[in-house]
Amino acid sequence: MLGRAEEQDLIASFLDQAASGGRALVLVGEPGIGKSTLLDAASGMAAAAGRRVLRAEGVEFEAESAFSGLNQALLPLAGEIDGPPLAAALDLGHARGPAPDLMTVAAATLSLVRRAAAVLVVDDLQWLDRSSAAVLSFVARRLSGSRAGFLGAARSETPGHFDYGNLATHELSRLDDEAAGELLRERYPLLAPRIRARLMAEAQGNPLALLELAGSLRGRQAYPRVMDRAAHPPPRRVQSLYAARVADLPQETRTTLLLAVLDGTGDLDVLRTASGDAELLSLAPAERANLVQVGVPRLVFRHPLIRSGIMAASTAHERRQARLALADALTGRPDRRAWHLAEAATGPDEVIAALLETVADGTLRRGDALAAAAVLRRGAELSPSAADRARRLSRAAYAERFAGDRRDLGRLLSEARRADPASGAALEAAVAAAYLLLTEQGDIDSAFHHLISAIDAAESTGGVLADALQTLLYICWFGGRPELWERFDAVLGRAGPGLPETLVRCKDFYADPARAAADSLAWLDAEIDGLCAETDPADVIRIVDSAIFLDRLGGCRQALWQIVNEGRVGSGSTSTHTALIALSIDDFFSGQWAEADELLGELLSLSRVLGYQMVWPAQHVQALLAAARGDFPAAWTLTDEISRWAESRGTRQARWYGRHARTLAALGEGDFEYAFLQASAISAPGVLAPHVPLALWAAMDLVEAAVHTNRHAEASAHVAVMLDSGIADLSPRLALTVTAASAMAAPDERAWPLFEQALAQPGADRWPFDLARVNLAYGARLRRAQSRAKAREHLSAALDTFQWLGAHPWAARAGNEIRATGRTTSRGKAHTTQLTPQEHQIATLAAAGLTNKEIGERLRLSHRTVSSHLHRIYPKLGITTRSALNAALQET
């Protein structure tokens, strides 16, 4: 631990903070820099303090073994696991029911670790298997408020599945000359100064390299020639030393060590079976050479570079024989057995390829589509026939599409077509190809016709057909043309029975929600009420998509968050995209604008990672937020980007979305002429356009713009069609906007009761921005009718809400109207209500410079909740920025 005083202090602080409120920390650095030594020291300190310590490590050669890292970590708590999710994931033998999804396993693991108040110490995070990495990164981020800690170590710049991007990290630097010299003098006091200097130069401050190079010297032997340091950095030199040490071992020892490396679990029973060495006596020379420790029930390598050294010292034939021996020993673990057989294969083998396909089916059912795609790609490589190779490549493309990852889609589909030109007709390939055409090129017609042909030729009525029809439905929705919907109805009729009811029932809500039948609405409400954790995610998304334009997302939020959290644990998916969009839309209309910003940022980041180019639905919500807040340059930039996407691809839905956001921006700027033109392009005055869902959202905007531009006939005509169509019966929000639009278009004597009726709609306060706009319109109308006292009442209500939301241009308009009544508005303390105790506490901490995350950790709140509180605090204090908090608090 020489030269690591800073790190020892850091770990002591980490353990104290973990014990009092939960903490996570990741050490990063090159191999041999001392990460494992520091983890050992931390484990000892925690154990000495009476803490429970759980240890695990990622293993380079077992990344295909699901939950292997988690199994290591939680095995000491196996007796405390009483639920099926973890029992199934850890293969404890008493699990019942279907395989659990990652989110369920992650939540159960978090609960167990928090309950045990354990310190979870995980080495080599970069080599954790995908499922363990997802679960443990989920746990590490959610220990706040517990007495548990997570301490991990990862190699610098080595990719892996564990995401520690937002966790606290500390990078270990190399030892300076003073610490390196002291380490050599302590361990090897008889070294000559010349040799010590040469060793220090060769090791370059890497402590493992320093000690292993020194240990390789024999007696008075001079140090070997100086190596090329660029070509042989310290970790590589150490690996070469380990390989040489392994080469000196007996053959049976090297064989058993190779089995241990390739197995990866350290399970002694597996090693006994695979090696035929019941007592594992062959490992004794490796123990004496200080390469491994053999304990109960696992074998542990002294350092990960030893594994690399063993692999470097082995031949391809030896590795193949070891894989075959492990496959024979793992007959009870078909997933691991299949992978060992695949790695041992020297050429095409249909038996192994079929085993891999079976493993991929199970992996896909458990929700890890990307892992399933990787297994299918390996199965394709081993497929003897071109048709089987093409089919497995097509299925791999379908799995990646299912995961929302389009980075390899084109390549996989091209390889499948080269293997078998007829493969493009397969339904899975057609779904993946249509998805690629839609999201990358926006080619609505090609995607539509290609997919219809594959559906017509399909014989299956299973999940792939349902997914194909769902994809076709999206294509129709994006295209927005009646003829597409007519052909979809015909295809749906030919598909026959066996399709999910939600797919059949929800079609009309996608196509034309304005004309939804009453019995269909009752069915949708029942389905929303019945959403739960066990609901099929595909059904959840169909129901959510149906609920968007009917203002029923509030009842779907729990199910949507379930999908988002599962996506955060795993790798994300098309369902995650939809859930994030739906939540952000609901956040905009319900006034949770800070959360909407965060969700949209997460969505766009996920889209960049997965290569997902069709981001205009997210840009639409961003543009609405910018327009409402008065950030008009951003609103126009975003709508221009949406329009460019729409015009170059003929995507009508995107075109309407861009016009909708432009309408709101124009209303905010007071450009009612432009607002009328944009709203009219979505749905003409007096017409509720079929197959244009946005006509519902733009209806009140059109009427307001028409009234302000003296187009009273157009306003009245549009109100008439809104009333005749009965859309006010579809949702409380639509009842609010339809009644308000009727009031805007009516003469004064009819307008007053209509405004009052609109504001009295049950649940109207769930839509604060819309409600404030109605109060503003009502107050302005009253002010012009010289009813100033009552005007001020509604205008003040509008002003308060707009300020709370941060809708600055609308607040300015409300303020101007108040001043026109003869009363000035005031800011700050005189105009605000008193902060609640919690709001005052949050404001004080924010003024002191703490971040939202730090405030949340201190007050046991989520950072999103803190953000929402601050957005309520600002208008109460009459400010708009965080930097103004301190002065505002001193005035109150």
mmCIF file with all atom_site columns, N, CA and C in Angstrom, residues 19-70:
data_model
loop_
_atom_site.group_PDB
_atom_site.id
_atom_site.type_symbol
_atom_site.label_atom_id
_atom_site.label_alt_id
_atom_site.label_comp_id
_atom_site.label_asym_id
_atom_site.label_entity_id
_atom_site.label_seq_id
_atom_site.pdbx_PDB_ins_code
_atom_site.Cartn_x
_atom_site.Cartn_y
_atom_site.Cartn_z
_atom_site.occupancy
_atom_site.B_iso_or_equiv
_atom_site.pdbx_formal_charge
_atom_site.auth_seq_id
_atom_site.auth_comp_id
_atom_site.auth_asym_id
_atom_site.auth_atom_id
_atom_site.pdbx_PDB_model_num
ATOM 1   N N  . ALA A 1 19 ? -21.884 3.370   5.399   1.00 0.00 ? 19 ALA A N  1
ATOM 2   C CA . ALA A 1 19 ? -22.519 2.916   6.638   1.00 0.00 ? 19 ALA A CA 1
ATOM 3   C C  . ALA A 1 19 ? -23.594 3.876   7.113   1.00 0.00 ? 19 ALA A C  1
ATOM 4   N N  . SER A 1 20 ? -23.472 5.147   6.756   1.00 0.00 ? 20 SER A N  1
ATOM 5   C CA . SER A 1 20 ? -24.436 6.135   7.257   1.00 0.00 ? 20 SER A CA 1
ATOM 6   C C  . SER A 1 20 ? -25.535 6.479   6.264   1.00 0.00 ? 20 SER A C  1
ATOM 7   N N  . GLY A 1 21 ? -25.292 6.256   4.965   1.00 0.00 ? 21 GLY A N  1
ATOM 8   C CA . GLY A 1 21 ? -26.333 6.649   4.011   1.00 0.00 ? 21 GLY A CA 1
ATOM 9   C C  . GLY A 1 21 ? -26.232 6.026   2.644   1.00 0.00 ? 21 GLY A C  1
ATOM 10  N N  . GLY A 1 22 ? -25.387 5.002   2.489   1.00 0.00 ? 22 GLY A N  1
ATOM 11  C CA . GLY A 1 22 ? -25.255 4.351   1.197   1.00 0.00 ? 22 GLY A CA 1
ATOM 12  C C  . GLY A 1 22 ? -24.297 5.091   0.280   1.00 0.00 ? 22 GLY A C  1
ATOM 13  N N  . ARG A 1 23 ? -23.436 4.351   -0.419  1.00 0.00 ? 23 ARG A N  1
ATOM 14  C CA . ARG A 1 23 ? -22.447 5.004   -1.288  1.00 0.00 ? 23 ARG A CA 1
ATOM 15  C C  . ARG A 1 23 ? -21.950 3.995   -2.306  1.00 0.00 ? 23 ARG A C  1
ATOM 16  N N  . ALA A 1 24 ? -21.540 4.493   -3.483  1.00 0.00 ? 24 ALA A N  1
ATOM 17  C CA . ALA A 1 24 ? -20.917 3.665   -4.519  1.00 0.00 ? 24 ALA A CA 1
ATOM 18  C C  . ALA A 1 24 ? -19.657 4.365   -5.010  1.00 0.00 ? 24 ALA A C  1
ATOM 19  N N  . LEU A 1 25 ? -18.642 3.585   -5.308  1.00 0.00 ? 25 LEU A N  1
ATOM 20  C CA . LEU A 1 25 ? -17.369 4.124   -5.771  1.00 0.00 ? 25 LEU A CA 1
ATOM 21  C C  . LEU A 1 25 ? -16.716 3.097   -6.689  1.00 0.00 ? 25 LEU A C  1
ATOM 22  N N  . VAL A 1 26 ? -16.125 3.572   -7.780  1.00 0.00 ? 26 VAL A N  1
ATOM 23  C CA . VAL A 1 26 ? -15.429 2.688   -8.716  1.00 0.00 ? 26 VAL A CA 1
ATOM 24  C C  . VAL A 1 26 ? -13.994 3.176   -8.874  1.00 0.00 ? 26 VAL A C  1
ATOM 25  N N  . LEU A 1 27 ? -13.038 2.258   -8.662  1.00 0.00 ? 27 LEU A N  1
ATOM 26  C CA . LEU A 1 27 ? -11.628 2.535   -8.893  1.00 0.00 ? 27 LEU A CA 1
ATOM 27  C C  . LEU A 1 27 ? -11.277 2.099   -10.313 1.00 0.00 ? 27 LEU A C  1
ATOM 28  N N  . VAL A 1 28 ? -10.570 2.937   -11.046 1.00 0.00 ? 28 VAL A N  1
ATOM 29  C CA . VAL A 1 28 ? -10.186 2.587   -12.407 1.00 0.00 ? 28 VAL A CA 1
ATOM 30  C C  . VAL A 1 28 ? -8.679  2.739   -12.551 1.00 0.00 ? 28 VAL A C  1
ATOM 31  N N  . GLY A 1 29 ? -8.105  1.935   -13.431 1.00 0.00 ? 29 GLY A N  1
ATOM 32  C CA . GLY A 1 29 ? -6.670  2.003   -13.661 1.00 0.00 ? 29 GLY A CA 1
ATOM 33  C C  . GLY A 1 29 ? -6.213  0.854   -14.524 1.00 0.00 ? 29 GLY A C  1
ATOM 34  N N  . GLU A 1 30 ? -4.935  0.884   -14.941 1.00 0.00 ? 30 GLU A N  1
ATOM 35  C CA . GLU A 1 30 ? -4.401  -0.160  -15.809 1.00 0.00 ? 30 GLU A CA 1
ATOM 36  C C  . GLU A 1 30 ? -4.184  -1.448  -15.015 1.00 0.00 ? 30 GLU A C  1
ATOM 37  N N  . PRO A 1 31 ? -4.019  -2.585  -15.691 1.00 0.00 ? 31 PRO A N  1
ATOM 38  C CA . PRO A 1 31 ? -3.755  -3.846  -14.981 1.00 0.00 ? 31 PRO A CA 1
ATOM 39  C C  . PRO A 1 31 ? -2.487  -3.735  -14.143 1.00 0.00 ? 31 PRO A C  1
ATOM 40  N N  . GLY A 1 32 ? -2.563  -4.286  -12.924 1.00 0.00 ? 32 GLY A N  1
ATOM 41  C CA . GLY A 1 32 ? -1.399  -4.308  -12.049 1.00 0.00 ? 32 GLY A CA 1
ATOM 42  C C  . GLY A 1 32 ? -1.160  -3.039  -11.279 1.00 0.00 ? 32 GLY A C  1
ATOM 43  N N  . ILE A 1 33 ? -2.028  -2.052  -11.398 1.00 0.00 ? 33 ILE A N  1
ATOM 44  C CA . ILE A 1 33 ? -1.798  -0.752  -10.771 1.00 0.00 ? 33 ILE A CA 1
ATOM 45  C C  . ILE A 1 33 ? -2.139  -0.773  -9.281  1.00 0.00 ? 33 ILE A C  1
ATOM 46  N N  . GLY A 1 34 ? -2.845  -1.826  -8.827  1.00 0.00 ? 34 GLY A N  1
ATOM 47  C CA . GLY A 1 34 ? -3.137  -1.948  -7.397  1.00 0.00 ? 34 GLY A CA 1
ATOM 48  C C  . GLY A 1 34 ? -4.604  -1.926  -7.043  1.00 0.00 ? 34 GLY A C  1
ATOM 49  N N  . LYS A 1 35 ? -5.471  -2.041  -8.038  1.00 0.00 ? 35 LYS A N  1
ATOM 50  C CA . LYS A 1 35 ? -6.914  -1.992  -7.757  1.00 0.00 ? 35 LYS A CA 1
ATOM 51  C C  . LYS A 1 35 ? -7.331  -3.149  -6.850  1.00 0.00 ? 35 LYS A C  1
ATOM 52  N N  . SER A 1 36 ? -6.893  -4.351  -7.173  1.00 0.00 ? 36 SER A N  1
ATOM 53  C CA . SER A 1 36 ? -7.299  -5.517  -6.380  1.00 0.00 ? 36 SER A CA 1
ATOM 54  C C  . SER A 1 36 ? -6.772  -5.428  -4.959  1.00 0.00 ? 36 SER A C  1
ATOM 55  N N  . THR A 1 37 ? -5.553  -4.923  -4.804  1.00 0.00 ? 37 THR A N  1
ATOM 56  C CA . THR A 1 37 ? -4.975  -4.769  -3.460  1.00 0.00 ? 37 THR A CA 1
ATOM 57  C C  . THR A 1 37 ? -5.812  -3.803  -2.628  1.00 0.00 ? 37 THR A C  1
ATOM 58  N N  . LEU A 1 38 ? -6.260  -2.716  -3.253  1.00 0.00 ? 38 LEU A N  1
ATOM 59  C CA . LEU A 1 38 ? -7.091  -1.755  -2.531  1.00 0.00 ? 38 LEU A CA 1
ATOM 60  C C  . LEU A 1 38 ? -8.457  -2.351  -2.199  1.00 0.00 ? 38 LEU A C  1
ATOM 61  N N  . LEU A 1 39 ? -9.008  -3.162  -3.103  1.00 0.00 ? 39 LEU A N  1
ATOM 62  C CA . LEU A 1 39 ? -10.279 -3.824  -2.794  1.00 0.00 ? 39 LEU A CA 1
ATOM 63  C C  . LEU A 1 39 ? -10.112 -4.791  -1.625  1.00 0.00 ? 39 LEU A C  1
ATOM 64  N N  . ASP A 1 40 ? -8.988  -5.516  -1.597  1.00 0.00 ? 40 ASP A N  1
ATOM 65  C CA . ASP A 1 40 ? -8.730  -6.415  -0.466  1.00 0.00 ? 40 ASP A CA 1
ATOM 66  C C  . ASP A 1 40 ? -8.633  -5.629  0.843   1.00 0.00 ? 40 ASP A C  1
ATOM 67  N N  . ALA A 1 41 ? -7.937  -4.487  0.780   1.00 0.00 ? 41 ALA A N  1
ATOM 68  C CA . ALA A 1 41 ? -7.806  -3.664  1.987   1.00 0.00 ? 41 ALA A CA 1
ATOM 69  C C  . ALA A 1 41 ? -9.166  -3.150  2.436   1.00 0.00 ? 41 ALA A C  1
ATOM 70  N N  . ALA A 1 42 ? -9.983  -2.722  1.497   1.00 0.00 ? 42 ALA A N  1
ATOM 71  C CA . ALA A 1 42 ? -11.320 -2.225  1.837   1.00 0.00 ? 42 ALA A CA 1
ATOM 72  C C  . ALA A 1 42 ? -12.164 -3.330  2.450   1.00 0.00 ? 42 ALA A C  1
ATOM 73  N N  . SER A 1 43 ? -12.080 -4.537  1.887   1.00 0.00 ? 43 SER A N  1
ATOM 74  C CA . SER A 1 43 ? -12.838 -5.661  2.438   1.00 0.00 ? 43 SER A CA 1
ATOM 75  C C  . SER A 1 43 ? -12.414 -5.942  3.865   1.00 0.00 ? 43 SER A C  1
ATOM 76  N N  . GLY A 1 44 ? -11.097 -5.880  4.103   1.00 0.00 ? 44 GLY A N  1
ATOM 77  C CA . GLY A 1 44 ? -10.615 -6.112  5.464   1.00 0.00 ? 44 GLY A CA 1
ATOM 78  C C  . GLY A 1 44 ? -11.083 -5.041  6.433   1.00 0.00 ? 44 GLY A C  1
ATOM 79  N N  . MET A 1 45 ? -11.045 -3.788  6.007   1.00 0.00 ? 45 MET A N  1
ATOM 80  C CA . MET A 1 45 ? -11.503 -2.692  6.867   1.00 0.00 ? 45 MET A CA 1
ATOM 81  C C  . MET A 1 45 ? -12.990 -2.836  7.174   1.00 0.00 ? 45 MET A C  1
ATOM 82  N N  . ALA A 1 46 ? -13.773 -3.199  6.159   1.00 0.00 ? 46 ALA A N  1
ATOM 83  C CA . ALA A 1 46 ? -15.212 -3.348  6.375   1.00 0.00 ? 46 ALA A CA 1
ATOM 84  C C  . ALA A 1 46 ? -15.505 -4.514  7.314   1.00 0.00 ? 46 ALA A C  1
ATOM 85  N N  . ALA A 1 47 ? -14.810 -5.631  7.116   1.00 0.00 ? 47 ALA A N  1
ATOM 86  C CA . ALA A 1 47 ? -15.034 -6.790  7.976   1.00 0.00 ? 47 ALA A CA 1
ATOM 87  C C  . ALA A 1 47 ? -14.631 -6.478  9.414   1.00 0.00 ? 47 ALA A C  1
ATOM 88  N N  . ALA A 1 48 ? -13.516 -5.746  9.581   1.00 0.00 ? 48 ALA A N  1
ATOM 89  C CA . ALA A 1 48 ? -13.076 -5.377  10.927  1.00 0.00 ? 48 ALA A CA 1
ATOM 90  C C  . ALA A 1 48 ? -14.085 -4.489  11.633  1.00 0.00 ? 48 ALA A C  1
ATOM 91  N N  . ALA A 1 49 ? -14.850 -3.728  10.845  1.00 0.00 ? 49 ALA A N  1
ATOM 92  C CA . ALA A 1 49 ? -15.873 -2.856  11.418  1.00 0.00 ? 49 ALA A CA 1
ATOM 93  C C  . ALA A 1 49 ? -17.200 -3.580  11.621  1.00 0.00 ? 49 ALA A C  1
ATOM 94  N N  . GLY A 1 50 ? -17.212 -4.890  11.391  1.00 0.00 ? 50 GLY A N  1
ATOM 95  C CA . GLY A 1 50 ? -18.422 -5.668  11.600  1.00 0.00 ? 50 GLY A CA 1
ATOM 96  C C  . GLY A 1 50 ? -19.395 -5.652  10.436  1.00 0.00 ? 50 GLY A C  1
ATOM 97  N N  . ARG A 1 51 ? -18.947 -5.196  9.261   1.00 0.00 ? 51 ARG A N  1
ATOM 98  C CA . ARG A 1 51 ? -19.817 -5.143  8.094   1.00 0.00 ? 51 ARG A CA 1
ATOM 99  C C  . ARG A 1 51 ? -19.799 -6.469  7.345   1.00 0.00 ? 51 ARG A C  1
ATOM 100 N N  . ARG A 1 52 ? -20.913 -6.804  6.710   1.00 0.00 ? 52 ARG A N  1
ATOM 101 C CA . ARG A 1 52 ? -20.955 -7.978  5.834   1.00 0.00 ? 52 ARG A CA 1
ATOM 102 C C  . ARG A 1 52 ? -20.338 -7.594  4.498   1.00 0.00 ? 52 ARG A C  1
ATOM 103 N N  . VAL A 1 53 ? -19.429 -8.409  4.021   1.00 0.00 ? 53 VAL A N  1
ATOM 104 C CA . VAL A 1 53 ? -18.726 -8.135  2.772   1.00 0.00 ? 53 VAL A CA 1
ATOM 105 C C  . VAL A 1 53 ? -19.072 -9.216  1.756   1.00 0.00 ? 53 VAL A C  1
ATOM 106 N N  . LEU A 1 54 ? -19.504 -8.788  0.577   1.00 0.00 ? 54 LEU A N  1
ATOM 107 C CA . LEU A 1 54 ? -19.804 -9.695  -0.526  1.00 0.00 ? 54 LEU A CA 1
ATOM 108 C C  . LEU A 1 54 ? -18.784 -9.445  -1.621  1.00 0.00 ? 54 LEU A C  1
ATOM 109 N N  . ARG A 1 55 ? -18.128 -10.498 -2.116  1.00 0.00 ? 55 ARG A N  1
ATOM 110 C CA . ARG A 1 55 ? -17.076 -10.340 -3.117  1.00 0.00 ? 55 ARG A CA 1
ATOM 111 C C  . ARG A 1 55 ? -17.464 -11.013 -4.427  1.00 0.00 ? 55 ARG A C  1
ATOM 112 N N  . ALA A 1 56 ? -17.050 -10.430 -5.517  1.00 0.00 ? 56 ALA A N  1
ATOM 113 C CA . ALA A 1 56 ? -17.242 -11.018 -6.842  1.00 0.00 ? 56 ALA A CA 1
ATOM 114 C C  . ALA A 1 56 ? -16.199 -10.420 -7.767  1.00 0.00 ? 56 ALA A C  1
ATOM 115 N N  . GLU A 1 57 ? -15.994 -11.082 -8.889  1.00 0.00 ? 57 GLU A N  1
ATOM 116 C CA . GLU A 1 57 ? -15.090 -10.544 -9.895  1.00 0.00 ? 57 GLU A CA 1
ATOM 117 C C  . GLU A 1 57 ? -15.549 -10.966 -11.276 1.00 0.00 ? 57 GLU A C  1
ATOM 118 N N  . GLY A 1 58 ? -15.370 -10.067 -12.235 1.00 0.00 ? 58 GLY A N  1
ATOM 119 C CA . GLY A 1 58 ? -15.630 -10.432 -13.610 1.00 0.00 ? 58 GLY A CA 1
ATOM 120 C C  . GLY A 1 58 ? -14.501 -11.297 -14.137 1.00 0.00 ? 58 GLY A C  1
ATOM 121 N N  . VAL A 1 59 ? -14.846 -12.217 -15.015 1.00 0.00 ? 59 VAL A N  1
ATOM 122 C CA . VAL A 1 59 ? -13.863 -13.139 -15.578 1.00 0.00 ? 59 VAL A CA 1
ATOM 123 C C  . VAL A 1 59 ? -13.906 -13.020 -17.092 1.00 0.00 ? 59 VAL A C  1
ATOM 124 N N  . GLU A 1 60 ? -12.753 -12.796 -17.683 1.00 0.00 ? 60 GLU A N  1
ATOM 125 C CA . GLU A 1 60 ? -12.670 -12.489 -19.104 1.00 0.00 ? 60 GLU A CA 1
ATOM 126 C C  . GLU A 1 60 ? -13.287 -13.569 -19.985 1.00 0.00 ? 60 GLU A C  1
ATOM 127 N N  . PHE A 1 61 ? -13.210 -14.811 -19.575 1.00 0.00 ? 61 PHE A N  1
ATOM 128 C CA . PHE A 1 61 ? -13.602 -15.903 -20.460 1.00 0.00 ? 61 PHE A CA 1
ATOM 129 C C  . PHE A 1 61 ? -14.931 -16.537 -20.086 1.00 0.00 ? 61 PHE A C  1
ATOM 130 N N  . GLU A 1 62 ? -15.744 -15.837 -19.261 1.00 0.00 ? 62 GLU A N  1
ATOM 131 C CA . GLU A 1 62 ? -17.053 -16.393 -18.934 1.00 0.00 ? 62 GLU A CA 1
ATOM 132 C C  . GLU A 1 62 ? -18.164 -15.366 -19.160 1.00 0.00 ? 62 GLU A C  1
ATOM 133 N N  . ALA A 1 63 ? -17.935 -14.440 -20.085 1.00 0.00 ? 63 ALA A N  1
ATOM 134 C CA . ALA A 1 63 ? -18.909 -13.382 -20.328 1.00 0.00 ? 63 ALA A CA 1
ATOM 135 C C  . ALA A 1 63 ? -20.222 -13.923 -20.874 1.00 0.00 ? 63 ALA A C  1
ATOM 136 N N  . GLU A 1 64 ? -20.237 -15.165 -21.376 1.00 0.00 ? 64 GLU A N  1
ATOM 137 C CA . GLU A 1 64 ? -21.469 -15.733 -21.909 1.00 0.00 ? 64 GLU A CA 1
ATOM 138 C C  . GLU A 1 64 ? -22.305 -16.412 -20.829 1.00 0.00 ? 64 GLU A C  1
ATOM 139 N N  . SER A 1 65 ? -21.792 -16.544 -19.634 1.00 0.00 ? 65 SER A N  1
ATOM 140 C CA . SER A 1 65 ? -22.486 -17.262 -18.565 1.00 0.00 ? 65 SER A CA 1
ATOM 141 C C  . SER A 1 65 ? -23.365 -16.295 -17.781 1.00 0.00 ? 65 SER A C  1
ATOM 142 N N  . ALA A 1 66 ? -24.653 -16.320 -18.054 1.00 0.00 ? 66 ALA A N  1
ATOM 143 C CA . ALA A 1 66 ? -25.574 -15.350 -17.455 1.00 0.00 ? 66 ALA A CA 1
ATOM 144 C C  . ALA A 1 66 ? -25.574 -15.431 -15.931 1.00 0.00 ? 66 ALA A C  1
ATOM 145 N N  . PHE A 1 67 ? -25.534 -14.273 -15.295 1.00 0.00 ? 67 PHE A N  1
ATOM 146 C CA . PHE A 1 67 ? -25.615 -14.121 -13.840 1.00 0.00 ? 67 PHE A CA 1
ATOM 147 C C  . PHE A 1 67 ? -24.443 -14.767 -13.091 1.00 0.00 ? 67 PHE A C  1
ATOM 148 N N  . SER A 1 68 ? -23.342 -15.075 -13.788 1.00 0.00 ? 68 SER A N  1
ATOM 149 C CA . SER A 1 68 ? -22.220 -15.708 -13.089 1.00 0.00 ? 68 SER A CA 1
ATOM 150 C C  . SER A 1 68 ? -21.615 -14.768 -12.050 1.00 0.00 ? 68 SER A C  1
ATOM 151 N N  . GLY A 1 69 ? -21.462 -13.483 -12.407 1.00 0.00 ? 69 GLY A N  1
ATOM 152 C CA . GLY A 1 69 ? -20.918 -12.539 -11.438 1.00 0.00 ? 69 GLY A CA 1
ATOM 153 C C  . GLY A 1 69 ? -21.853 -12.318 -10.268 1.00 0.00 ? 69 GLY A C  1
ATOM 154 N N  . LEU A 1 70 ? -23.142 -12.220 -10.549 1.00 0.00 ? 70 LEU A N  1
ATOM 155 C CA . LEU A 1 70 ? -24.122 -12.029 -9.476  1.00 0.00 ? 70 LEU A CA 1
ATOM 156 C C  . LEU A 1 70 ? -24.139 -13.237 -8.556  1.00 0.00 ? 70 LEU A C  1
#
